[in-house]
Each structure stands twice: as C-alpha cells, then as structure tokens.
Amino acid sequence: MLSLENPFIFAPVKLGYTTGDGKVNQRHINFYNARSKNMGAVTYEPLYLDKGLRELPTQLGIDADDKIEGLKILNETVHKNGAKTIAHLNHPGRMANPKLPGNYYLSSVDKACEKGGATPKAMVRSDMEQVISLFRVAAQRARDAGFDIIELQFGHGYLMAQFISPAVNTRSDKYGGSFENRIKFPLEVLENVQQSTNLPVIVRISGDEMIENGFHLDEMISLSKILKEKGVAAIHVTAGTACSTPPWFFQHMFVPKGKTWEMAARLKKEVDMPVIFVGRINSRKDVDLLLNEYHADYIGLGRALVADPDFAGKYLHRVKGNIRPCLACSEGCLGGVKSGTGLGCVVNPIVGREREKPLRSAKEKKHIAIVGGGLAGMEAAITLKKRGHEITVFEKNKLGGQFNLAWLPPKKESLKEIVDYFKTEIRENGIEVVHHKATPEKLVGKDYDEVIIATGAVPAIPPIKGLKTYYWADLLEEDKLPENQTILVIGGGLIGTEMASKMVDLNNKVIIVEMLGEIARGMEMLEKKLTLQKLTQKNVSVYLNTKVLEIEGSTVTIEKKGEVSHLKGIDKIVMATGMKPVNDLENELAGKIPIHVVGDAKKPGKAQEAIANAYHLALTL
C-alpha cells in the first residue's frame, strides 16, 4: 500500500530546469513546493540513470551520488507539505535524445524508431546486466535521498516497453517471441529493484500502445496480474508511445479524452489492485467521475497541476478559488521544454518563476480602466483586482475577444475553457464590465488613475490588386461556414492552416498560397504534424514561395519564381497574412493620463505571451 494522505498524485512531467549538471536547484524546489501542498504524493520528472541516457540536456539525474544531496533537500521540502515523494526511474533505450553528445542507444533489437532517431544496439546479456545495475543503484540512491516510493516506467515506448512490444521486439532468444518471453527482462529489472530497497514500487504502463502491431490492454492486464503477484503496490495506466503515437503519450487535445480512464477501470476490475488513473484530468467534473463512477484508487494529475498548482487543494475545498484549466494544447509545457527555456504554461504565467513573481497587495490602491476584454485584458483585470485595485473593463463586444475564434478549428474545443475561467473570475471578483466603446472622453477627467490598452490586433491585409471581398477567422463561426465551395486561403501560417483544416471537413476544396517556404509556422509541433497529415489526406493544394498578384472575379493570379499562373473558380478568399496591433488610443491618450499597452495591442503574438505580458504588468502597478 502507498498509504497516501489523499488520492492525488502529481504524475511525472519533464521540467528541463537544470543548468545541465542534472542537479536540483532552487527553481525545482520552488516549482515542486508550490505543487506539493494538499497532494498525496509528488512524482518528480523522470530521473536519468546515466548521463548517456538523457532525454533532455537539462534533465534531473540520479546517476551518481552527487545528486543525492539536492534530491534530499527537494524531498524534505515536499515532505514538509505533507506529501510523499516518488522517484520515477526510466531507461529510454532507443528513445534517448539523438542530439545529445555522449548519448548511447540500446534496445531489444537494432531497430530505430520509425519516426526518427538513432539506430540502437541490440542488447546482449552483458548490456542487460548493466541496465539492471543502473536501476538497482538508482533505487538505492532514491532510498538514500529520502524518497518514499519508486516508479518504474514500463510503458510509453521506452526500453522496458521496447521489450514488451511485439512491434519492436523481434528477438529469437528467450527474451523475444511470446508474451512470457517479452516480459522477462522488465520483470528482472523489477525484481532487482525490489531486492535493492524496501520502498514500495509503482509500475507505469501504457494500457495500449495505440498502434496495430503493438501491445494492447489484454496483455497489459495479464502483465498486471503478474506484477500484483510480485508485490507491486500500484499500476499507473497511461497510453501510447513516445516513438509512434506521441499525441497519446502527451494526452494532447487531438486525442479523445477519457480513453486512459476506461483502460484503467477495466484493468482495476480484472486485476483487483490499486490503479492510478491519469490523462487530461483538468476539472472538478473529471475528478468526480473518476472517484464516484470509476472508483479510482489514485488520480494522477500532470499538466493540470502545471496550470493550477492548487488544483487538488481547490477540489478538496482547502484552497478557495476556481481551477485554472489546462487546455491540453502542449504549447507552453512541451514547447518550452523543447525550446530549452524549460517548462512553461499558456494559462499560468509564473510556471518556473513561482517565487520570482509573487502576487502581493498593492501599496497604493488605484482605479484602473482596461480597454479590451480579451485574454490580456481579463488577466490584467483579475490580477490587479486581487492586488486591491478597483477595475473597470471596457469591452464593446464579448469578453474573450478574438480568442473566441480560437476553439472553432477542429479538435480545439478545450481552448474555450480558459475564456470561461476568466469570465467566471471577472464575475466572482466583482469586476465592472462596460459593454461600449472606450473613448478619450470616457477615460480622461473621470476617476481613473491609469489606463491599460488591451485592444488586441486586426488582420494585416496586403495591397493585392482587385481584392475587395474577403474573410478572416470569423468565417469559422457556425452561421458563416461554407460548404461545397472552393476556398483560397492566402497565408499558410497557424491561422491559415487551422482554417483550411476546418474548411475541408465541410467538403470544401481548399487551396493555400504562402509567400514563404514553410506552412503552419508557429503551430505547436504535435498539432502541426497531425494537421498537415490531414491536409495531405484531403488533397489540399499548397503553393509555397508564392505571391498573389491579382484577383479578378473568381480568378486569382499567382506568381512563383517569376512564373505566373491562374487559380480559377474561387468562391471565397480567406486572408490569413498576419496581424497588426490596434492601439489608436495610445496616441489619443498620450500625455493626458498614464497609459500601458499589453498583449496583441503591443505586439501580436500567442495567447501565452499575451497572458504573461498582462500578468507581469499587473504586478508593477
């Protein structure tokens, strides 16, 4: 038994916060301290077992004794908050980062991931003994560092799964072929870890690899029965592989929510042992369902705790407030780790900066007018109100601004949750919202001390000869959506590509013309990959390095490398050629009242930038 104070477990999420030495620093301590209050247990990011097995250059390690002291301090911090700590031990095998100098690659066979990566060495017995030794010594270091529990990664396409999966393991010896043979080496690792320490062990599995020739739930149920007999304390059920099905691995918005819960429920029923449910659990309703209908023993919260460190505390009514929702977009979390800046979050602007940017009461209370009720305007309003200021928001249309269009493309419905959250916060914090246009006459000479301009951006329309009638993202609104037409999208960036994805669902013929040599610039990598696959399958015509010269009726003249051609029979034109700020008020108010410009009104960008910009400004006023 894990004997936790409550069922909430922070699932392992990669942070990328070290300086490259693999050691705990203050940033880790701040991050986990903020997220260990009101939790049953906290799993740190995957701890590398050998410097040559890193997934990130900035990953935490447990490969040497010099890591113990930092991990001990981190464990003491979390323990003071009442939570237990879990050391997640994983050997990536062939999934070690191919870009890191000094990394080496092992697997059940010498077959690289079909999505790319290094070709691994097929393991022989001496390699197996080395791997077992790495796990055994790491488990002992985990014990010495004060961890309460060990979690072994048997899923997600990493080394243990590379033995278990028939899609990878084609060995002809006693470690390949039958199910019983394919699980032998992972069980050897488990038994050695159990012999090296008396800490309880959790095993994390993919309930299904989500590939036709991979392993599926029936085999995982059989494996779990064996793990139960061997004294494993709990099974942690997720899905997918880092190699073949990364959207399932990351529980991205593009995969169905709840599939992992169904797998965990069936496994729990058939194996009768404690099971950790995980995967896009980001609301009170989700937790209620898991506890009351699925009878979950434990609930794994991953990116939900990144978005809101007090998720569990709010659910348990120990912390007041609404849960700030994770959008399952992977934009800030995965994007930040991949870029090398470390884990961030679209909706939470202080991830990784928990102590650097605390929310404190304002020394001087002011009445501040905010012009624009989009994401930046609402974030500024809420933060300023919580600091003690009086706030009036001017929004001539709907709160949410142009982000009300963001969830209209296919499979992006979860983006609506942040607007709903902000609206609730605006209402519950008693923030005044005025639904008419803000003018200098309404702002100057009144009782406002300062003005924040958050008026967003509008499409930047290039001077194309003959361009008269065109559409923008508002064409995605239900009452405007075309069907069975030929649509030309001018601009193949994020907005243009998402619009094309929506249009092809309604049997439209879609053509994209992009001046640059790349499509879907700025799109999160998982969304980009899946969206471009869809556009290819739907026969969307894409013209790169191409310029629109003229529009005459239903004929559009284009030019590529000096060669002119014509696109005929165009019914509608969508302009997705970028955005430009709307900030006329800045000049109109200059010198008359203190002003600040935030979000797209300052510089068009993504939601994460707008929210962060507004939050950090609000801390200074």
mmCIF file of C-alpha atoms in Angstrom, residues 154-455:
data_model
loop_
_atom_site.group_PDB
_atom_site.id
_atom_site.type_symbol
_atom_site.label_atom_id
_atom_site.label_comp_id
_atom_site.label_asym_id
_atom_site.label_seq_id
_atom_site.Cartn_x
_atom_site.Cartn_y
_atom_site.Cartn_z
ATOM 1 C CA PHE A 154 7.276 0.010 -18.366
ATOM 2 C CA GLY A 155 5.312 1.971 -20.971
ATOM 3 C CA HIS A 156 5.418 4.928 -23.353
ATOM 4 C CA GLY A 157 7.753 3.220 -25.793
ATOM 5 C CA TYR A 158 10.814 3.328 -23.527
ATOM 6 C CA LEU A 159 13.264 0.444 -23.003
ATOM 7 C CA MET A 160 11.043 -1.860 -20.946
ATOM 8 C CA ALA A 161 8.213 -1.331 -23.442
ATOM 9 C CA GLN A 162 10.697 -1.970 -26.273
ATOM 10 C CA PHE A 163 10.993 -5.478 -24.876
ATOM 11 C CA ILE A 164 7.285 -5.915 -24.147
ATOM 12 C CA SER A 165 6.027 -4.607 -27.505
ATOM 13 C CA PRO A 166 5.760 -7.068 -30.398
ATOM 14 C CA ALA A 167 6.035 -4.030 -32.697
ATOM 15 C CA VAL A 168 9.661 -3.635 -31.598
ATOM 16 C CA ASN A 169 10.848 -6.901 -30.069
ATOM 17 C CA THR A 170 11.539 -9.448 -32.803
ATOM 18 C CA ARG A 171 14.220 -11.330 -30.868
ATOM 19 C CA SER A 172 14.502 -15.069 -31.375
ATOM 20 C CA ASP A 173 16.003 -15.889 -27.958
ATOM 21 C CA LYS A 174 14.285 -16.326 -24.594
ATOM 22 C CA TYR A 175 13.592 -12.569 -24.407
ATOM 23 C CA GLY A 176 11.541 -12.434 -27.608
ATOM 24 C CA GLY A 177 8.575 -14.032 -29.277
ATOM 25 C CA SER A 178 5.866 -14.993 -26.785
ATOM 26 C CA PHE A 179 4.349 -12.608 -24.272
ATOM 27 C CA GLU A 180 6.002 -14.564 -21.473
ATOM 28 C CA ASN A 181 9.404 -14.075 -23.092
ATOM 29 C CA ARG A 182 8.899 -10.398 -23.912
ATOM 30 C CA ILE A 183 8.167 -9.511 -20.270
ATOM 31 C CA LYS A 184 11.124 -11.459 -18.813
ATOM 32 C CA PHE A 185 13.658 -8.659 -18.856
ATOM 33 C CA PRO A 186 11.315 -5.999 -17.396
ATOM 34 C CA LEU A 187 10.471 -8.442 -14.602
ATOM 35 C CA GLU A 188 14.166 -8.976 -13.935
ATOM 36 C CA VAL A 189 14.561 -5.224 -13.543
ATOM 37 C CA LEU A 190 11.592 -5.090 -11.171
ATOM 38 C CA GLU A 191 12.878 -7.947 -9.023
ATOM 39 C CA ASN A 192 16.325 -6.386 -8.704
ATOM 40 C CA VAL A 193 14.864 -3.024 -7.703
ATOM 41 C CA GLN A 194 12.697 -4.725 -5.089
ATOM 42 C CA GLN A 195 15.726 -6.616 -3.734
ATOM 43 C CA SER A 196 17.835 -3.466 -3.516
ATOM 44 C CA THR A 197 15.382 -1.470 -1.410
ATOM 45 C CA ASN A 198 12.236 -1.998 0.624
ATOM 46 C CA LEU A 199 10.462 1.017 -0.888
ATOM 47 C CA PRO A 200 7.056 0.284 -2.447
ATOM 48 C CA VAL A 201 7.157 0.124 -6.246
ATOM 49 C CA ILE A 202 4.651 1.501 -8.747
ATOM 50 C CA VAL A 203 4.818 0.304 -12.356
ATOM 51 C CA ARG A 204 3.693 2.690 -15.083
ATOM 52 C CA ILE A 205 2.347 1.048 -18.216
ATOM 53 C CA SER A 206 0.716 2.053 -21.460
ATOM 54 C CA GLY A 207 -2.650 0.348 -21.418
ATOM 55 C CA ASP A 208 -2.425 0.345 -25.184
ATOM 56 C CA GLU A 209 0.396 1.484 -27.471
ATOM 57 C CA MET A 210 -2.228 2.726 -29.941
ATOM 58 C CA ILE A 211 -0.516 1.037 -32.868
ATOM 59 C CA GLU A 212 -1.913 -2.016 -34.596
ATOM 60 C CA ASN A 213 1.066 -4.310 -34.029
ATOM 61 C CA GLY A 214 1.909 -3.056 -30.539
ATOM 62 C CA PHE A 215 0.694 -4.401 -27.219
ATOM 63 C CA HIS A 216 -2.881 -3.811 -26.106
ATOM 64 C CA LEU A 217 -4.914 -3.881 -22.926
ATOM 65 C CA ASP A 218 -5.424 -7.650 -22.714
ATOM 66 C CA GLU A 219 -1.673 -8.235 -22.488
ATOM 67 C CA MET A 220 -1.320 -5.379 -20.003
ATOM 68 C CA ILE A 221 -3.960 -6.969 -17.808
ATOM 69 C CA SER A 222 -2.015 -10.226 -17.924
ATOM 70 C CA LEU A 223 1.180 -8.366 -17.058
ATOM 71 C CA SER A 224 -0.528 -6.528 -14.202
ATOM 72 C CA LYS A 225 -1.695 -9.801 -12.666
ATOM 73 C CA ILE A 226 1.925 -10.948 -12.603
ATOM 74 C CA LEU A 227 3.047 -7.603 -11.180
ATOM 75 C CA LYS A 228 0.449 -7.941 -8.434
ATOM 76 C CA GLU A 229 1.816 -11.371 -7.526
ATOM 77 C CA LYS A 230 5.290 -9.866 -7.339
ATOM 78 C CA GLY A 231 4.172 -7.292 -4.805
ATOM 79 C CA VAL A 232 3.861 -4.146 -6.947
ATOM 80 C CA ALA A 233 1.955 -1.516 -4.967
ATOM 81 C CA ALA A 234 0.006 0.071 -7.819
ATOM 82 C CA ILE A 235 -0.298 0.195 -11.611
ATOM 83 C CA HIS A 236 -0.204 3.591 -13.315
ATOM 84 C CA VAL A 237 -2.173 3.366 -16.576
ATOM 85 C CA THR A 238 -1.452 5.717 -19.456
ATOM 86 C CA ALA A 239 -1.318 5.174 -23.246
ATOM 87 C CA GLY A 240 0.768 5.491 -26.383
ATOM 88 C CA THR A 241 4.470 5.523 -27.178
ATOM 89 C CA ALA A 242 6.951 8.368 -27.453
ATOM 90 C CA CYS A 243 8.038 6.891 -30.772
ATOM 91 C CA SER A 244 4.874 6.069 -32.685
ATOM 92 C CA THR A 245 1.953 7.835 -31.026
ATOM 93 C CA PRO A 246 3.191 10.991 -29.255
ATOM 94 C CA PRO A 247 -0.270 12.642 -29.127
ATOM 95 C CA TRP A 248 -1.387 9.776 -26.868
ATOM 96 C CA PHE A 249 1.874 9.971 -24.924
ATOM 97 C CA PHE A 250 1.252 13.684 -24.222
ATOM 98 C CA GLN A 251 -2.548 13.332 -23.930
ATOM 99 C CA HIS A 252 -2.895 16.107 -26.489
ATOM 100 C CA MET A 253 -6.184 17.841 -27.242
ATOM 101 C CA PHE A 254 -6.293 16.000 -30.570
ATOM 102 C CA VAL A 255 -6.868 12.578 -28.917
ATOM 103 C CA PRO A 256 -10.121 11.506 -27.228
ATOM 104 C CA LYS A 257 -10.314 12.384 -23.562
ATOM 105 C CA GLY A 258 -11.054 9.543 -21.138
ATOM 106 C CA LYS A 259 -9.660 6.605 -23.103
ATOM 107 C CA THR A 260 -6.951 6.003 -20.491
ATOM 108 C CA TRP A 261 -9.583 6.131 -17.738
ATOM 109 C CA GLU A 262 -11.562 3.353 -19.435
ATOM 110 C CA MET A 263 -8.414 1.223 -19.694
ATOM 111 C CA ALA A 264 -7.565 1.811 -16.040
ATOM 112 C CA ALA A 265 -11.109 0.944 -14.960
ATOM 113 C CA ARG A 266 -11.118 -2.344 -16.827
ATOM 114 C CA LEU A 267 -7.666 -3.253 -15.524
ATOM 115 C CA LYS A 268 -8.709 -2.419 -11.958
ATOM 116 C CA LYS A 269 -11.788 -4.609 -12.294
ATOM 117 C CA GLU A 270 -9.924 -7.599 -13.722
ATOM 118 C CA VAL A 271 -6.745 -7.399 -11.633
ATOM 119 C CA ASP A 272 -8.179 -6.097 -8.341
ATOM 120 C CA MET A 273 -5.224 -3.977 -7.288
ATOM 121 C CA PRO A 274 -4.661 -0.243 -6.735
ATOM 122 C CA VAL A 275 -4.642 1.673 -10.008
ATOM 123 C CA ILE A 276 -3.596 5.246 -10.786
ATOM 124 C CA PHE A 277 -5.904 6.944 -13.291
ATOM 125 C CA VAL A 278 -4.277 9.639 -15.425
ATOM 126 C CA GLY A 279 -4.769 11.608 -18.641
ATOM 127 C CA ARG A 280 -6.294 15.087 -19.146
ATOM 128 C CA ILE A 281 -7.890 15.254 -15.713
ATOM 129 C CA ASN A 282 -8.398 19.003 -15.545
ATOM 130 C CA SER A 283 -11.724 19.776 -13.846
ATOM 131 C CA ARG A 284 -13.797 19.015 -10.767
ATOM 132 C CA LYS A 285 -16.186 17.111 -13.006
ATOM 133 C CA ASP A 286 -13.383 14.817 -14.176
ATOM 134 C CA VAL A 287 -12.347 14.012 -10.608
ATOM 135 C CA ASP A 288 -15.954 13.415 -9.535
ATOM 136 C CA LEU A 289 -16.399 10.965 -12.409
ATOM 137 C CA LEU A 290 -13.215 9.071 -11.578
ATOM 138 C CA LEU A 291 -13.928 8.813 -7.870
ATOM 139 C CA ASN A 292 -17.677 8.165 -7.979
ATOM 140 C CA GLU A 293 -18.150 6.119 -11.146
ATOM 141 C CA TYR A 294 -14.745 4.565 -11.871
ATOM 142 C CA HIS A 295 -13.875 4.203 -8.156
ATOM 143 C CA ALA A 296 -10.293 5.276 -8.839
ATOM 144 C CA ASP A 297 -7.802 4.459 -6.104
ATOM 145 C CA TYR A 298 -5.468 7.270 -7.131
ATOM 146 C CA ILE A 299 -5.712 10.200 -9.520
ATOM 147 C CA GLY A 300 -2.636 11.287 -11.471
ATOM 148 C CA LEU A 301 -2.519 14.998 -12.191
ATOM 149 C CA GLY A 302 0.134 16.115 -14.642
ATOM 150 C CA ARG A 303 -0.229 19.292 -16.648
ATOM 151 C CA ALA A 304 -3.354 20.200 -14.684
ATOM 152 C CA LEU A 305 -1.020 20.963 -11.768
ATOM 153 C CA VAL A 306 1.238 22.966 -14.039
ATOM 154 C CA ALA A 307 -1.718 25.153 -14.995
ATOM 155 C CA ASP A 308 -3.004 25.368 -11.409
ATOM 156 C CA PRO A 309 -0.690 24.312 -8.552
ATOM 157 C CA ASP A 310 -3.690 24.352 -6.184
ATOM 158 C CA PHE A 311 -5.852 22.012 -8.274
ATOM 159 C CA ALA A 312 -6.101 19.371 -5.530
ATOM 160 C CA GLY A 313 -6.471 21.941 -2.760
ATOM 161 C CA LYS A 314 -9.341 23.607 -4.611
ATOM 162 C CA TYR A 315 -11.038 20.285 -5.282
ATOM 163 C CA LEU A 316 -10.718 19.358 -1.596
ATOM 164 C CA HIS A 317 -12.058 22.820 -0.592
ATOM 165 C CA ARG A 318 -8.879 23.612 1.294
ATOM 166 C CA VAL A 319 -7.996 26.423 -1.090
ATOM 167 C CA LYS A 320 -10.526 28.979 -2.297
ATOM 168 C CA GLY A 321 -10.941 29.788 -5.957
ATOM 169 C CA ASN A 322 -11.734 28.339 -9.349
ATOM 170 C CA ILE A 323 -9.469 25.802 -11.020
ATOM 171 C CA ARG A 324 -7.441 27.386 -13.807
ATOM 172 C CA PRO A 325 -7.773 24.793 -16.573
ATOM 173 C CA CYS A 326 -5.052 23.040 -18.524
ATOM 174 C CA LEU A 327 -6.005 23.291 -22.205
ATOM 175 C CA ALA A 328 -4.159 20.104 -23.313
ATOM 176 C CA CYS A 329 -2.513 22.167 -26.057
ATOM 177 C CA SER A 330 1.127 21.260 -25.185
ATOM 178 C CA GLU A 331 2.093 24.758 -26.339
ATOM 179 C CA GLY A 332 3.730 26.075 -23.180
ATOM 180 C CA CYS A 333 4.751 22.841 -21.487
ATOM 181 C CA LEU A 334 6.119 20.754 -24.341
ATOM 182 C CA GLY A 335 7.062 23.824 -26.369
ATOM 183 C CA GLY A 336 9.049 25.356 -23.520
ATOM 184 C CA VAL A 337 10.927 22.141 -22.788
ATOM 185 C CA LYS A 338 11.737 21.589 -26.461
ATOM 186 C CA SER A 339 12.931 25.166 -26.903
ATOM 187 C CA GLY A 340 15.334 24.866 -23.968
ATOM 188 C CA THR A 341 13.682 27.531 -21.809
ATOM 189 C CA GLY A 342 12.099 24.911 -19.575
ATOM 190 C CA LEU A 343 8.524 24.052 -18.744
ATOM 191 C CA GLY A 344 6.079 26.911 -19.144
ATOM 192 C CA CYS A 345 2.310 27.188 -19.500
ATOM 193 C CA VAL A 346 -0.080 29.085 -21.754
ATOM 194 C CA VAL A 347 -2.531 29.866 -18.966
ATOM 195 C CA ASN A 348 -0.176 30.157 -15.974
ATOM 196 C CA PRO A 349 2.394 32.932 -16.433
ATOM 197 C CA ILE A 350 4.503 32.126 -13.358
ATOM 198 C CA VAL A 351 5.390 28.489 -14.054
ATOM 199 C CA GLY A 352 9.077 28.146 -13.261
ATOM 200 C CA ARG A 353 9.074 31.610 -11.645
ATOM 201 C CA GLU A 354 6.969 30.831 -8.572
ATOM 202 C CA ARG A 355 8.982 32.876 -6.077
ATOM 203 C CA GLU A 356 10.259 35.440 -8.538
ATOM 204 C CA LYS A 357 6.810 36.851 -9.319
ATOM 205 C CA PRO A 358 4.584 36.532 -6.230
ATOM 206 C CA LEU A 359 1.185 38.229 -6.027
ATOM 207 C CA ARG A 360 1.288 40.969 -3.369
ATOM 208 C CA SER A 361 -1.197 43.618 -2.318
ATOM 209 C CA ALA A 362 -0.640 46.998 -3.962
ATOM 210 C CA LYS A 363 0.842 49.706 -1.742
ATOM 211 C CA GLU A 364 -1.334 52.347 -3.382
ATOM 212 C CA LYS A 365 -4.869 51.394 -4.455
ATOM 213 C CA LYS A 366 -5.914 52.838 -7.809
ATOM 214 C CA HIS A 367 -8.904 52.865 -10.136
ATOM 215 C CA ILE A 368 -7.672 51.452 -13.432
ATOM 216 C CA ALA A 369 -9.560 51.305 -16.710
ATOM 217 C CA ILE A 370 -8.771 48.399 -19.017
ATOM 218 C CA VAL A 371 -9.789 48.831 -22.638
ATOM 219 C CA GLY A 372 -10.328 45.415 -24.201
ATOM 220 C CA GLY A 373 -11.662 42.221 -22.657
ATOM 221 C CA GLY A 374 -9.560 39.634 -24.457
ATOM 222 C CA LEU A 375 -7.134 37.312 -22.707
ATOM 223 C CA ALA A 376 -4.637 40.068 -21.881
ATOM 224 C CA GLY A 377 -7.306 42.471 -20.667
ATOM 225 C CA MET A 378 -9.011 39.876 -18.480
ATOM 226 C CA GLU A 379 -5.738 38.586 -16.996
ATOM 227 C CA ALA A 380 -4.697 42.146 -16.145
ATOM 228 C CA ALA A 381 -8.102 42.893 -14.633
ATOM 229 C CA ILE A 382 -8.151 39.796 -12.418
ATOM 230 C CA THR A 383 -4.563 40.176 -11.212
ATOM 231 C CA LEU A 384 -4.983 43.875 -10.460
ATOM 232 C CA LYS A 385 -8.255 43.259 -8.639
ATOM 233 C CA LYS A 386 -6.635 40.587 -6.463
ATOM 234 C CA ARG A 387 -3.928 43.100 -5.601
ATOM 235 C CA GLY A 388 -6.593 45.505 -4.324
ATOM 236 C CA HIS A 389 -7.179 47.873 -7.231
ATOM 237 C CA GLU A 390 -10.601 48.969 -8.487
ATOM 238 C CA ILE A 391 -11.039 47.867 -12.087
ATOM 239 C CA THR A 392 -13.356 48.787 -14.948
ATOM 240 C CA VAL A 393 -13.137 46.804 -18.188
ATOM 241 C CA PHE A 394 -14.392 48.333 -21.429
ATOM 242 C CA GLU A 395 -15.317 45.652 -23.963
ATOM 243 C CA LYS A 396 -17.645 46.681 -26.775
ATOM 244 C CA ASN A 397 -18.287 43.085 -27.878
ATOM 245 C CA LYS A 398 -17.908 39.788 -25.993
ATOM 246 C CA LEU A 399 -15.371 39.042 -23.283
ATOM 247 C CA GLY A 400 -12.705 36.828 -24.744
ATOM 248 C CA GLY A 401 -12.070 38.983 -27.784
ATOM 249 C CA GLN A 402 -10.662 37.211 -30.816
ATOM 250 C CA PHE A 403 -9.771 34.165 -28.712
ATOM 251 C CA ASN A 404 -13.471 33.336 -29.048
ATOM 252 C CA LEU A 405 -12.480 32.121 -32.511
ATOM 253 C CA ALA A 406 -9.523 30.061 -31.286
ATOM 254 C CA TRP A 407 -11.533 26.970 -30.313
ATOM 255 C CA LEU A 408 -13.501 26.786 -33.572
ATOM 256 C CA PRO A 409 -10.921 24.813 -35.607
ATOM 257 C CA PRO A 410 -11.228 21.005 -35.364
ATOM 258 C CA LYS A 411 -10.429 19.380 -32.001
ATOM 259 C CA LYS A 412 -9.550 22.644 -30.260
ATOM 260 C CA GLU A 413 -12.711 22.902 -28.174
ATOM 261 C CA SER A 414 -10.705 22.748 -24.944
ATOM 262 C CA LEU A 415 -9.357 26.259 -25.624
ATOM 263 C CA LYS A 416 -12.774 27.653 -24.698
ATOM 264 C CA GLU A 417 -12.150 26.638 -21.078
ATOM 265 C CA ILE A 418 -9.720 29.488 -20.414
ATOM 266 C CA VAL A 419 -12.221 32.099 -21.580
ATOM 267 C CA ASP A 420 -14.903 30.521 -19.387
ATOM 268 C CA TYR A 421 -12.472 30.576 -16.458
ATOM 269 C CA PHE A 422 -11.621 34.236 -16.972
ATOM 270 C CA LYS A 423 -15.299 35.198 -17.280
ATOM 271 C CA THR A 424 -16.075 33.425 -14.011
ATOM 272 C CA GLU A 425 -13.160 35.166 -12.297
ATOM 273 C CA ILE A 426 -14.311 38.544 -13.630
ATOM 274 C CA ARG A 427 -17.809 37.945 -12.279
ATOM 275 C CA GLU A 428 -16.845 36.479 -8.909
ATOM 276 C CA ASN A 429 -14.262 39.186 -8.245
ATOM 277 C CA GLY A 430 -16.870 41.873 -8.837
ATOM 278 C CA ILE A 431 -15.035 43.492 -11.736
ATOM 279 C CA GLU A 432 -17.139 46.045 -13.591
ATOM 280 C CA VAL A 433 -17.524 45.381 -17.330
ATOM 281 C CA VAL A 434 -18.813 48.200 -19.562
ATOM 282 C CA HIS A 435 -20.048 46.982 -22.944
ATOM 283 C CA HIS A 436 -19.454 50.014 -25.109
ATOM 284 C CA LYS A 437 -16.527 51.610 -26.876
ATOM 285 C CA ALA A 438 -13.960 53.419 -24.740
ATOM 286 C CA THR A 439 -13.155 56.926 -25.964
ATOM 287 C CA PRO A 440 -10.797 59.576 -24.574
ATOM 288 C CA GLU A 441 -13.833 61.464 -23.294
ATOM 289 C CA LYS A 442 -14.862 58.452 -21.193
ATOM 290 C CA LEU A 443 -11.380 57.893 -19.803
ATOM 291 C CA VAL A 444 -9.792 61.299 -19.236
ATOM 292 C CA GLY A 445 -11.020 63.604 -16.500
ATOM 293 C CA LYS A 446 -13.017 60.837 -14.844
ATOM 294 C CA ASP A 447 -11.923 58.986 -11.727
ATOM 295 C CA TYR A 448 -9.432 56.685 -13.486
ATOM 296 C CA ASP A 449 -5.823 56.872 -12.331
ATOM 297 C CA GLU A 450 -4.383 54.862 -15.204
ATOM 298 C CA VAL A 451 -5.467 53.132 -18.415
ATOM 299 C CA ILE A 452 -4.374 49.757 -19.804
ATOM 300 C CA ILE A 453 -4.857 49.397 -23.538
ATOM 301 C CA ALA A 454 -5.577 45.746 -24.423
ATOM 302 C CA THR A 455 -7.414 46.287 -27.685
#
